[in-house]
Coordinates of C-alpha atoms in Angstrom, one line a residue:
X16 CA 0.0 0.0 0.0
X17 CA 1.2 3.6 -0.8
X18 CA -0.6 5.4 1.9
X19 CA -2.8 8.4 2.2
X20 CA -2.0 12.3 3.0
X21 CA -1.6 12.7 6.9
X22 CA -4.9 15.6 6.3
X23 CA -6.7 12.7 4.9
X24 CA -6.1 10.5 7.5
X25 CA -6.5 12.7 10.5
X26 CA -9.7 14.6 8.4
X27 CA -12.1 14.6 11.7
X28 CA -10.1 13.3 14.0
X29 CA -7.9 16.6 14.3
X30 CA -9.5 18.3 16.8
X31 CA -12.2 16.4 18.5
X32 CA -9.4 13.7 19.5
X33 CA -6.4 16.1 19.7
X34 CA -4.2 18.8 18.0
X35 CA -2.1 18.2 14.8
X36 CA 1.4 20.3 15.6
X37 CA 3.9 21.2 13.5
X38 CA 2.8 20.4 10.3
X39 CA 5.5 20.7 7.1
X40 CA 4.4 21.9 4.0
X41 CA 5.0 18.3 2.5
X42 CA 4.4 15.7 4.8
X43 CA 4.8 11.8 4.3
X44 CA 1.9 10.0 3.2
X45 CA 0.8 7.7 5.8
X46 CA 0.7 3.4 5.6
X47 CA 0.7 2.3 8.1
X48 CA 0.3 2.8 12.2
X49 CA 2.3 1.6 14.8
X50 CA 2.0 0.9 18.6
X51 CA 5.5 1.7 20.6
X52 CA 6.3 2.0 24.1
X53 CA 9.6 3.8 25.5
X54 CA 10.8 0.2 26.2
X55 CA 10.3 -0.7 22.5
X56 CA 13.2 -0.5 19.9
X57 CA 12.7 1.8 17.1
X58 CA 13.1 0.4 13.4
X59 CA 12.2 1.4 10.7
X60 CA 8.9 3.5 10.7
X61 CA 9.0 4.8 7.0
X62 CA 5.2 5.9 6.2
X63 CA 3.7 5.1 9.5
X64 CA 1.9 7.1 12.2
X65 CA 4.0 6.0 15.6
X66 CA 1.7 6.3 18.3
X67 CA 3.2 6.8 21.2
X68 CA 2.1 5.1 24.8
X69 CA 3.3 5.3 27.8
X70 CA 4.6 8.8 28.3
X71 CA 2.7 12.0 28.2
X72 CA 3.8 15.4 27.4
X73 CA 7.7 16.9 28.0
X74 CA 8.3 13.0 28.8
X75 CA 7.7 11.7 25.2
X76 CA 9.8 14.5 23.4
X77 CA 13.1 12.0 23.6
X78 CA 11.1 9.6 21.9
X79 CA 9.1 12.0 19.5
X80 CA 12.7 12.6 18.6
X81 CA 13.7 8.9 18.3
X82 CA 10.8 8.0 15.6
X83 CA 11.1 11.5 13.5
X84 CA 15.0 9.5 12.9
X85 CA 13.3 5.9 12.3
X86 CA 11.3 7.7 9.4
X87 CA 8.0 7.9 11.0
X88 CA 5.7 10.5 9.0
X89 CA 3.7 11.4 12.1
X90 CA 3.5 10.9 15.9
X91 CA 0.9 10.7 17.9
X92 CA 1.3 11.6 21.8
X93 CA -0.7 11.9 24.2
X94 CA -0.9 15.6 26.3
X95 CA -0.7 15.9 30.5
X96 CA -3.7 15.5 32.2
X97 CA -4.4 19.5 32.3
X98 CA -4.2 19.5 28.6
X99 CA -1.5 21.3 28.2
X100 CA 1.4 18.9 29.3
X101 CA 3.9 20.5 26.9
X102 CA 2.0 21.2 23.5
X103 CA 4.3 24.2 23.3
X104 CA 7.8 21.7 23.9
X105 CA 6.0 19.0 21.6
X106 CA 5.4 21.9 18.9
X107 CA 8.7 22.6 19.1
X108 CA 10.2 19.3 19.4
X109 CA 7.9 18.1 16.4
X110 CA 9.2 21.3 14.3
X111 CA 12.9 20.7 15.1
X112 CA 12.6 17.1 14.3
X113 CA 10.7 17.3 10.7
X114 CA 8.0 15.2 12.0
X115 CA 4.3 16.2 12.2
X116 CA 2.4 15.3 16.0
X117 CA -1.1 14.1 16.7
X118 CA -0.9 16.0 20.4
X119 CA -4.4 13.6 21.1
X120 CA -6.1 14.4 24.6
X121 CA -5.6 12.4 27.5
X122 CA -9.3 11.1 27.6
X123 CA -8.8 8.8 24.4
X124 CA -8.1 5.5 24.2
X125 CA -5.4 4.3 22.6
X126 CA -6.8 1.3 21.6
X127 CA -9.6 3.4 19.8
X128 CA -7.7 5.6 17.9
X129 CA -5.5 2.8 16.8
X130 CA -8.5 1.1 15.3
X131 CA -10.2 3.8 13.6
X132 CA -6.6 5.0 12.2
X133 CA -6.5 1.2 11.0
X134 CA -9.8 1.4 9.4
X135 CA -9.5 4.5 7.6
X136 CA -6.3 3.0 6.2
X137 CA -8.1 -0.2 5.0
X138 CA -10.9 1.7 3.4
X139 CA -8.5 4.0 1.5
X140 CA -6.5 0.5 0.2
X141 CA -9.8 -0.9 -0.7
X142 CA -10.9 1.7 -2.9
X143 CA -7.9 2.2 -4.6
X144 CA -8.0 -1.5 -6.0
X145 CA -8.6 -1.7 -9.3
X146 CA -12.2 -2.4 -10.6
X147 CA -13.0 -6.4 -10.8
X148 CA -13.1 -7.4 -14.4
X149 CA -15.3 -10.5 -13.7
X150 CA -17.4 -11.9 -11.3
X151 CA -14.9 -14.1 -9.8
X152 CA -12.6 -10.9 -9.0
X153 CA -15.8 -9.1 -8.0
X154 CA -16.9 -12.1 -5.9
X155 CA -12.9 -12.2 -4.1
X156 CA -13.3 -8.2 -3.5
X157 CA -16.1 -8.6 -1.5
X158 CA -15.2 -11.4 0.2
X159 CA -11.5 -9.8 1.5
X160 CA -14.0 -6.4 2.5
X161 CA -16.5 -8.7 5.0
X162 CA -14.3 -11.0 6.5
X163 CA -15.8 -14.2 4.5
X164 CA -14.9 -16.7 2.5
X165 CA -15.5 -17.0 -2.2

């Protein structure tokens, strides 16, 4: 899969679910999303979103800094419990480092967010297939969208 334009990805979720910081005027398209914990090694993270658990705020900039250099082409970290918890360091941080942040509130779920990042992805890959040529392919299509069986 190619991947989708951050703006695409985040269209809705930017603001009711947290802030988008620090935004280049070209950022990576988006392919992916991984889960990573400050105990977690970094690899490679070309074209995904990194979401970041486990540290809030000023505590996450380290690794904010540590997935901009594994090619990540967003984070996503959760703010302080006031709300705040550093926006303004994460801004900057996110700026310095070339790399776009989700600053999400500390009221969501990871877990959520994960999964309606992971759907929005699948639904994007879906309708850039090609269309079927015969039933067979049309039959396959639908079969790889619900889960069941040709």
């Amino acid at each position: 899969m190619s991947g989708m334009p951050l703006k695409h990805l985040l269209d809705g979720i930017s603001g009711p679910l947290g802030q988008l910081l620090a935004v280049p005027d070209n950022p990576a398209e988006v392919g992916g999303v991984a889960i990573l914990d400050p105990d977690d090694e970094f690899r490679d993270h070309h074209n995904e979103l990194v979401l970041l658990i486990g540290a809030r705020g000023r505590e996450s900039v380290p690794l904010l800094r540590a997935a901009a250099r594994s090619g990540a082409a967003a984070v996503a970290v959760k703010t302080g419990r006031d709300g705040a918890g550093g926006s303004s360091e994460l801004g900057k941080a996110a700026a310095a480092a070339g790399v776009p942040v989700l600053a999400v509130r500390p009221e969501v779920r990871w877990d959520q967010l994960a999964s309606l990042l992971h759907e929005r992805l699948d639904a994007a890959e879906l309708s850039a297939e090609p269309a079927p040529e015969d039933m067979f392919e049309l039959a396959e299509t639908i079969a790889v969208a619900t889960g069941g069986m040709v």
